[in-house]
Each structure stands twice: as structure tokens, then as C-alpha cells.
mmCIF file of C-alpha atoms in Angstrom:
data_model
loop_
_atom_site.group_PDB
_atom_site.id
_atom_site.type_symbol
_atom_site.label_atom_id
_atom_site.label_comp_id
_atom_site.label_asym_id
_atom_site.label_seq_id
_atom_site.Cartn_x
_atom_site.Cartn_y
_atom_site.Cartn_z
ATOM 1 C CA MET A 1 31.495 -4.637 17.071
ATOM 2 C CA GLY A 2 30.399 -7.424 19.492
ATOM 3 C CA VAL A 3 32.599 -10.320 20.361
ATOM 4 C CA GLU A 4 30.695 -12.769 18.318
ATOM 5 C CA THR A 5 30.783 -10.600 15.242
ATOM 6 C CA PHE A 6 34.450 -10.106 15.713
ATOM 7 C CA LYS A 7 35.049 -13.931 15.929
ATOM 8 C CA LYS A 8 32.918 -14.403 12.725
ATOM 9 C CA CYS A 9 35.174 -11.795 10.978
ATOM 10 C CA VAL A 10 38.338 -13.532 12.155
ATOM 11 C CA TYR A 11 36.965 -17.070 10.951
ATOM 12 C CA VAL A 12 36.048 -15.546 7.533
ATOM 13 C CA VAL A 13 39.548 -14.003 7.012
ATOM 14 C CA LEU A 14 41.219 -17.259 8.231
ATOM 15 C CA PHE A 15 39.061 -19.223 5.637
ATOM 16 C CA ILE A 16 39.931 -16.906 2.840
ATOM 17 C CA LEU A 17 43.668 -17.106 3.678
ATOM 18 C CA ILE A 18 43.455 -20.986 3.676
ATOM 19 C CA VAL A 19 41.662 -20.854 0.464
ATOM 20 C CA ILE A 20 44.219 -18.558 -1.139
ATOM 21 C CA PHE A 21 47.030 -20.831 0.265
ATOM 22 C CA PHE A 22 45.760 -24.022 -1.183
ATOM 23 C CA THR A 23 44.695 -22.654 -4.662
ATOM 24 C CA LYS A 24 47.611 -20.358 -5.447
ATOM 25 C CA ASP A 25 49.119 -22.593 -7.894
ATOM 26 C CA ILE A 26 45.868 -23.523 -9.671
ATOM 27 C CA ASN A 27 45.310 -21.829 -13.046
ATOM 28 C CA PHE A 28 41.478 -21.613 -13.125
ATOM 29 C CA PHE A 29 41.653 -20.386 -16.760
ATOM 30 C CA GLY A 30 43.663 -23.045 -18.181
ATOM 31 C CA SER A 31 47.395 -23.058 -19.388
ATOM 32 C CA LYS A 32 48.674 -19.702 -20.637
ATOM 33 C CA PHE A 33 51.314 -21.587 -22.656
ATOM 34 C CA TYR A 34 51.008 -22.835 -26.409
ATOM 35 C CA GLU A 35 47.900 -20.587 -26.689
ATOM 36 C CA HIS A 36 47.689 -17.572 -29.053
ATOM 37 C CA ILE A 37 50.978 -18.537 -30.724
ATOM 38 C CA LYS A 38 52.789 -15.809 -32.660
ATOM 39 C CA GLU A 39 55.256 -16.448 -35.399
ATOM 40 C CA ILE A 40 58.584 -14.734 -34.759
ATOM 41 C CA GLU A 41 59.443 -11.978 -37.266
ATOM 42 C CA ASN A 42 63.065 -11.077 -36.022
ATOM 43 C CA PRO A 43 64.706 -14.466 -35.505
ATOM 44 C CA THR A 44 68.115 -13.072 -35.879
ATOM 45 C CA ASP A 45 67.876 -10.340 -33.104
ATOM 46 C CA LEU A 46 70.115 -11.247 -30.176
ATOM 47 C CA THR A 47 67.378 -10.850 -27.625
ATOM 48 C CA VAL A 48 64.729 -12.675 -29.703
ATOM 49 C CA LEU A 49 62.109 -14.213 -27.402
ATOM 50 C CA VAL A 50 61.530 -17.974 -28.253
ATOM 51 C CA ASN A 51 59.175 -19.608 -25.923
ATOM 52 C CA LYS A 52 55.950 -21.523 -25.638
ATOM 53 C CA ASN A 53 54.037 -18.631 -27.229
ATOM 54 C CA TYR A 54 56.475 -17.417 -29.746
ATOM 55 C CA LYS A 55 57.481 -19.804 -32.501
ATOM 56 C CA LEU A 56 60.249 -19.948 -35.187
ATOM 57 C CA LYS A 57 59.505 -20.859 -38.635
ATOM 58 C CA GLU A 58 60.169 -24.535 -39.580
ATOM 59 C CA ASP A 59 62.697 -23.584 -42.195
ATOM 60 C CA TYR A 60 64.592 -21.150 -40.073
ATOM 61 C CA ILE A 61 68.442 -21.640 -39.890
ATOM 62 C CA PRO A 62 70.616 -19.089 -38.415
ATOM 63 C CA PRO A 63 72.722 -17.461 -41.098
ATOM 64 C CA ASP A 64 76.130 -17.390 -39.315
ATOM 65 C CA LEU A 65 76.570 -20.720 -37.602
ATOM 66 C CA GLU A 66 80.091 -21.546 -36.728
ATOM 67 C CA GLN A 67 81.581 -24.645 -35.041
ATOM 68 C CA ILE A 68 82.889 -24.411 -31.450
ATOM 69 C CA PRO A 69 86.527 -25.803 -31.132
ATOM 70 C CA LEU A 70 86.681 -29.088 -29.565
ATOM 71 C CA ASP A 71 88.516 -27.656 -26.680
ATOM 72 C CA TYR A 72 85.042 -26.181 -25.531
ATOM 73 C CA ALA A 73 82.671 -28.683 -26.737
ATOM 74 C CA THR A 74 81.979 -32.484 -26.537
ATOM 75 C CA ASP A 75 81.755 -32.864 -30.336
ATOM 76 C CA ASP A 76 80.483 -31.040 -33.365
ATOM 77 C CA LYS A 77 78.646 -28.133 -31.884
ATOM 78 C CA TYR A 78 77.528 -24.903 -33.604
ATOM 79 C CA MET A 79 76.405 -21.576 -32.567
ATOM 80 C CA ARG A 80 75.937 -18.220 -34.238
ATOM 81 C CA LYS A 81 79.382 -16.475 -34.568
ATOM 82 C CA GLU A 82 78.997 -13.769 -31.891
ATOM 83 C CA ALA A 83 77.556 -16.305 -29.302
ATOM 84 C CA LYS A 84 80.188 -18.854 -30.262
ATOM 85 C CA GLU A 85 83.087 -16.439 -29.883
ATOM 86 C CA ALA A 86 81.615 -15.098 -26.470
ATOM 87 C CA PHE A 87 81.357 -18.743 -25.306
ATOM 88 C CA GLU A 88 85.008 -19.531 -26.304
ATOM 89 C CA ARG A 89 86.206 -16.583 -24.162
ATOM 90 C CA LEU A 90 83.828 -17.668 -21.288
ATOM 91 C CA SER A 91 85.109 -21.189 -21.357
ATOM 92 C CA GLU A 92 88.802 -20.213 -21.853
ATOM 93 C CA ASP A 93 88.707 -17.742 -18.917
ATOM 94 C CA ALA A 94 87.043 -20.277 -16.706
ATOM 95 C CA LYS A 95 89.759 -22.926 -17.665
ATOM 96 C CA GLN A 96 92.493 -20.327 -16.486
ATOM 97 C CA MET A 97 90.825 -20.142 -13.237
ATOM 98 C CA GLY A 98 90.710 -23.936 -12.858
ATOM 99 C CA TYR A 99 87.253 -24.610 -14.043
ATOM 100 C CA GLN A 100 85.855 -26.675 -16.952
ATOM 101 C CA ILE A 101 82.795 -25.501 -18.862
ATOM 102 C CA ILE A 102 81.987 -27.512 -21.874
ATOM 103 C CA ALA A 103 79.152 -27.210 -24.486
ATOM 104 C CA THR A 104 77.065 -30.322 -24.786
ATOM 105 C CA SER A 105 74.109 -28.986 -26.835
ATOM 106 C CA THR A 106 73.856 -25.946 -28.973
ATOM 107 C CA TYR A 107 72.071 -25.400 -32.272
ATOM 108 C CA ARG A 108 69.290 -27.717 -33.051
ATOM 109 C CA SER A 109 67.199 -27.827 -36.286
ATOM 110 C CA TYR A 110 63.401 -27.887 -36.253
ATOM 111 C CA GLU A 111 63.537 -31.492 -37.311
ATOM 112 C CA TYR A 112 65.875 -32.564 -34.478
ATOM 113 C CA GLN A 113 63.744 -30.758 -31.898
ATOM 114 C CA GLU A 114 60.632 -32.466 -33.309
ATOM 115 C CA LYS A 115 62.224 -35.918 -32.915
ATOM 116 C CA LEU A 116 63.408 -35.027 -29.498
ATOM 117 C CA TYR A 117 59.926 -33.797 -28.257
ATOM 118 C CA ASP A 118 58.154 -36.833 -29.790
ATOM 119 C CA TYR A 119 60.530 -39.103 -27.909
ATOM 120 C CA TYR A 120 59.667 -37.531 -24.588
ATOM 121 C CA VAL A 121 56.034 -37.779 -25.391
ATOM 122 C CA LYS A 122 56.329 -41.352 -26.204
ATOM 123 C CA MET A 123 58.362 -42.241 -23.217
ATOM 124 C CA LYS A 124 56.689 -40.203 -20.490
ATOM 125 C CA GLY A 125 53.660 -38.397 -21.958
ATOM 126 C CA GLN A 126 52.802 -34.992 -23.161
ATOM 127 C CA ASP A 127 52.615 -33.268 -19.769
ATOM 128 C CA TYR A 128 56.186 -34.475 -19.041
ATOM 129 C CA ALA A 129 57.453 -33.553 -22.387
ATOM 130 C CA ASP A 130 56.048 -29.940 -22.072
ATOM 131 C CA SER A 131 57.787 -29.493 -18.748
ATOM 132 C CA CYS A 132 61.115 -30.252 -20.038
ATOM 133 C CA SER A 133 61.353 -30.089 -23.863
ATOM 134 C CA ALA A 134 60.174 -27.313 -26.113
ATOM 135 C CA ARG A 135 57.830 -28.277 -28.933
ATOM 136 C CA PRO A 136 59.502 -27.953 -32.547
ATOM 137 C CA GLY A 137 59.729 -24.233 -33.415
ATOM 138 C CA HIS A 138 59.605 -23.226 -29.746
ATOM 139 C CA SER A 139 63.087 -24.218 -28.848
ATOM 140 C CA GLU A 140 65.778 -21.536 -28.184
ATOM 141 C CA HIS A 141 68.364 -24.065 -29.485
ATOM 142 C CA GLN A 142 67.141 -23.301 -32.993
ATOM 143 C CA THR A 143 68.157 -19.778 -32.738
ATOM 144 C CA GLY A 144 71.938 -20.807 -32.478
ATOM 145 C CA LEU A 145 72.187 -18.683 -29.345
ATOM 146 C CA SER A 146 71.655 -21.289 -26.639
ATOM 147 C CA VAL A 147 74.059 -23.632 -24.882
ATOM 148 C CA ASP A 148 73.674 -26.580 -22.504
ATOM 149 C CA VAL A 149 76.818 -26.996 -20.527
ATOM 150 C CA MET A 150 78.510 -29.431 -18.027
ATOM 151 C CA GLY A 151 81.283 -28.941 -15.594
ATOM 152 C CA SER A 152 84.198 -30.948 -14.211
ATOM 153 C CA ASN A 153 81.738 -33.521 -12.811
ATOM 154 C CA GLN A 154 80.992 -34.533 -16.549
ATOM 155 C CA ASP A 155 77.225 -34.506 -16.228
ATOM 156 C CA TYR A 156 75.123 -31.656 -17.342
ATOM 157 C CA ASP A 157 72.154 -33.002 -15.357
ATOM 158 C CA LEU A 158 74.072 -32.425 -12.304
ATOM 159 C CA PHE A 159 75.731 -29.159 -13.404
ATOM 160 C CA ALA A 160 74.129 -27.390 -10.300
ATOM 161 C CA GLU A 161 76.249 -29.812 -8.207
ATOM 162 C CA SER A 162 79.575 -28.834 -9.898
ATOM 163 C CA ILE A 163 82.135 -26.259 -8.743
ATOM 164 C CA GLU A 164 81.518 -24.474 -12.108
ATOM 165 C CA PHE A 165 77.919 -23.614 -11.464
ATOM 166 C CA ASP A 166 78.574 -20.982 -8.921
ATOM 167 C CA TRP A 167 81.126 -19.259 -11.048
ATOM 168 C CA MET A 168 78.650 -19.309 -14.050
ATOM 169 C CA LYS A 169 75.916 -17.719 -11.862
ATOM 170 C CA HIS A 170 78.105 -14.790 -11.162
ATOM 171 C CA HIS A 171 80.113 -14.410 -14.343
ATOM 172 C CA ALA A 172 78.018 -15.667 -17.267
ATOM 173 C CA HIS A 173 76.556 -12.124 -17.912
ATOM 174 C CA LEU A 174 80.058 -10.683 -18.359
ATOM 175 C CA TYR A 175 80.191 -12.605 -21.509
ATOM 176 C CA GLY A 176 76.738 -11.985 -22.519
ATOM 177 C CA PHE A 177 74.937 -15.164 -21.252
ATOM 178 C CA ILE A 178 72.018 -15.602 -18.879
ATOM 179 C CA LEU A 179 70.585 -18.501 -17.014
ATOM 180 C CA ARG A 180 67.615 -18.956 -19.108
ATOM 181 C CA TYR A 181 65.406 -21.028 -16.919
ATOM 182 C CA PRO A 182 66.017 -20.011 -13.204
ATOM 183 C CA GLU A 183 64.556 -21.731 -10.170
ATOM 184 C CA GLY A 184 61.308 -20.296 -9.026
ATOM 185 C CA LYS A 185 60.461 -18.698 -12.433
ATOM 186 C CA GLU A 186 58.702 -21.814 -13.835
ATOM 187 C CA LYS A 187 55.353 -19.940 -14.148
ATOM 188 C CA ILE A 188 57.009 -17.205 -16.343
ATOM 189 C CA THR A 189 59.283 -19.413 -18.621
ATOM 190 C CA GLY A 190 56.975 -22.385 -18.762
ATOM 191 C CA PHE A 191 59.978 -24.743 -18.188
ATOM 192 C CA LYS A 192 61.278 -26.381 -15.010
ATOM 193 C CA TYR A 193 64.625 -25.169 -13.576
ATOM 194 C CA GLU A 194 67.499 -25.804 -15.811
ATOM 195 C CA PRO A 195 70.841 -24.780 -14.382
ATOM 196 C CA TRP A 196 72.734 -26.094 -17.446
ATOM 197 C CA HIS A 197 70.887 -23.972 -19.995
ATOM 198 C CA TYR A 198 72.378 -20.571 -20.943
ATOM 199 C CA ARG A 199 71.351 -18.061 -23.591
ATOM 200 C CA TYR A 200 73.478 -15.439 -25.249
ATOM 201 C CA VAL A 201 71.658 -12.023 -25.346
ATOM 202 C CA GLY A 202 74.728 -9.713 -25.382
ATOM 203 C CA VAL A 203 76.556 -8.252 -22.500
ATOM 204 C CA ASP A 204 74.261 -5.157 -22.020
ATOM 205 C CA ALA A 205 71.101 -7.153 -21.900
ATOM 206 C CA ALA A 206 72.760 -9.915 -19.767
ATOM 207 C CA THR A 207 73.877 -7.533 -17.275
ATOM 208 C CA ILE A 208 70.666 -5.806 -16.904
ATOM 209 C CA ILE A 209 68.821 -9.194 -16.691
ATOM 210 C CA TYR A 210 71.404 -10.486 -14.046
ATOM 211 C CA GLU A 211 71.299 -7.308 -11.791
ATOM 212 C CA ASN A 212 67.463 -7.398 -11.767
ATOM 213 C CA GLY A 213 67.040 -11.118 -11.215
ATOM 214 C CA TRP A 214 64.813 -11.229 -14.467
ATOM 215 C CA THR A 215 64.086 -13.898 -16.989
ATOM 216 C CA LEU A 216 64.215 -12.901 -20.674
ATOM 217 C CA GLU A 217 60.378 -12.722 -20.629
ATOM 218 C CA GLU A 218 60.561 -10.108 -17.960
ATOM 219 C CA TYR A 219 63.359 -8.218 -19.668
ATOM 220 C CA LYS A 220 61.353 -7.970 -22.920
ATOM 221 C CA LYS A 221 58.223 -6.565 -21.003
ATOM 222 C CA GLN A 222 60.295 -3.401 -19.919
#
């Protein structure tokens, strides 16, 4: 191979690398979210996948909702019995270690989620709404298995800056909870990083997900 030919090959490779770098985040085939939506048939399964492509029925209400004691919640908050009891243990154990983990949002009805999503659309547009709020029927909160938490800094938006966040990252799975929307996994989950949002899946599944650094989507594909 001559010198000029070699130089041309190098330039071609560099050009390809540059193109890849600047287009890696572009989805040329359109969004993969909210397309080919499937209705969920097993909503009571502890590892049920609810996301932008799997939807709960409008009339679905978890059969065993129970109120979280006010020691562990800001006000009247409900979760499914098993998840609620696990959250109580988590919050109480954290309290014994000097932490404060309080539930700020748990079960939401389809109608509540519809109003919340519409509010975001009205205030900041649909693109913004889709990045931070699920459309009605697509919210995990409707399962009664999800909980948004705040720490001792009293602000769930700033939970990542609280002393409780590091504890939750390394202990939540021991109680059956996973960080549902991790940083760097936005293309998989469809949602921005939410350090305050945890999902109950049971200890066995949570441990596998934690040890592998997976999302629930990745776990369900195994």
C-alpha cells in the first residue's frame, strides 16, 4: 500500500469515527417509546413491567393497598401490603442508623396520573412531560409498588444530595427495592435519572438487579 493510499484510508476511518461520535444519540428510526403498546395482563406480579410500552388498564386498582404509617410518610400514602411492610422495615432500620427516609408519593390512580401528565404538558410541553412523567396507564405508581422518597434534607428533588441516598443505593435491594430510573440508563427506561424513585420487586429480584447493575427492563429480558 502506497503512502497516499494509506493516508486516504486513515482519513476515511477518522471521518467514520467522527460521524459515529456526533450521531450516536440520534434515533434515525424515531422514538421506540409509546409505540406498539401492549396491555399488561399480570398487573399483580411483583416484577410486572410498566413503562412507555406496557400499559395498565384504566380501571386497575391494586387489590391489597394499605396505608403507610405516618412515621414513614408525609401524609396518607398507600402501597400494596408486601411492599408497604418492606418499606416500613427499610425506613425503620434506616432510622435506627440515624437516617430519615420518608415516602412522599406512592400509589396513584389512573385519573391522578392523567391530571399530572396533562399539567406538565400544559406547563412545559409534551416533550418535557414525556421525559419526566408517565402518561396515564404507564405509571408504575398505579401498581402500588413504587415509592418516591425524601431524606433528612426534606426535598425529594434533592434526594441525591442527602446523606440517605448513598445508604439507599447500597441497602434498598436488601428490602426488595431497586432504584428504578438510574443515571445513564435513560435510553432503556425512557425516563430521566430519578434518584428518589424506588420500585418494589422482592428481595430475590432486587438483589439480582443490584448485583448486575440492571434496570427492570434488562432483568425482564433475561
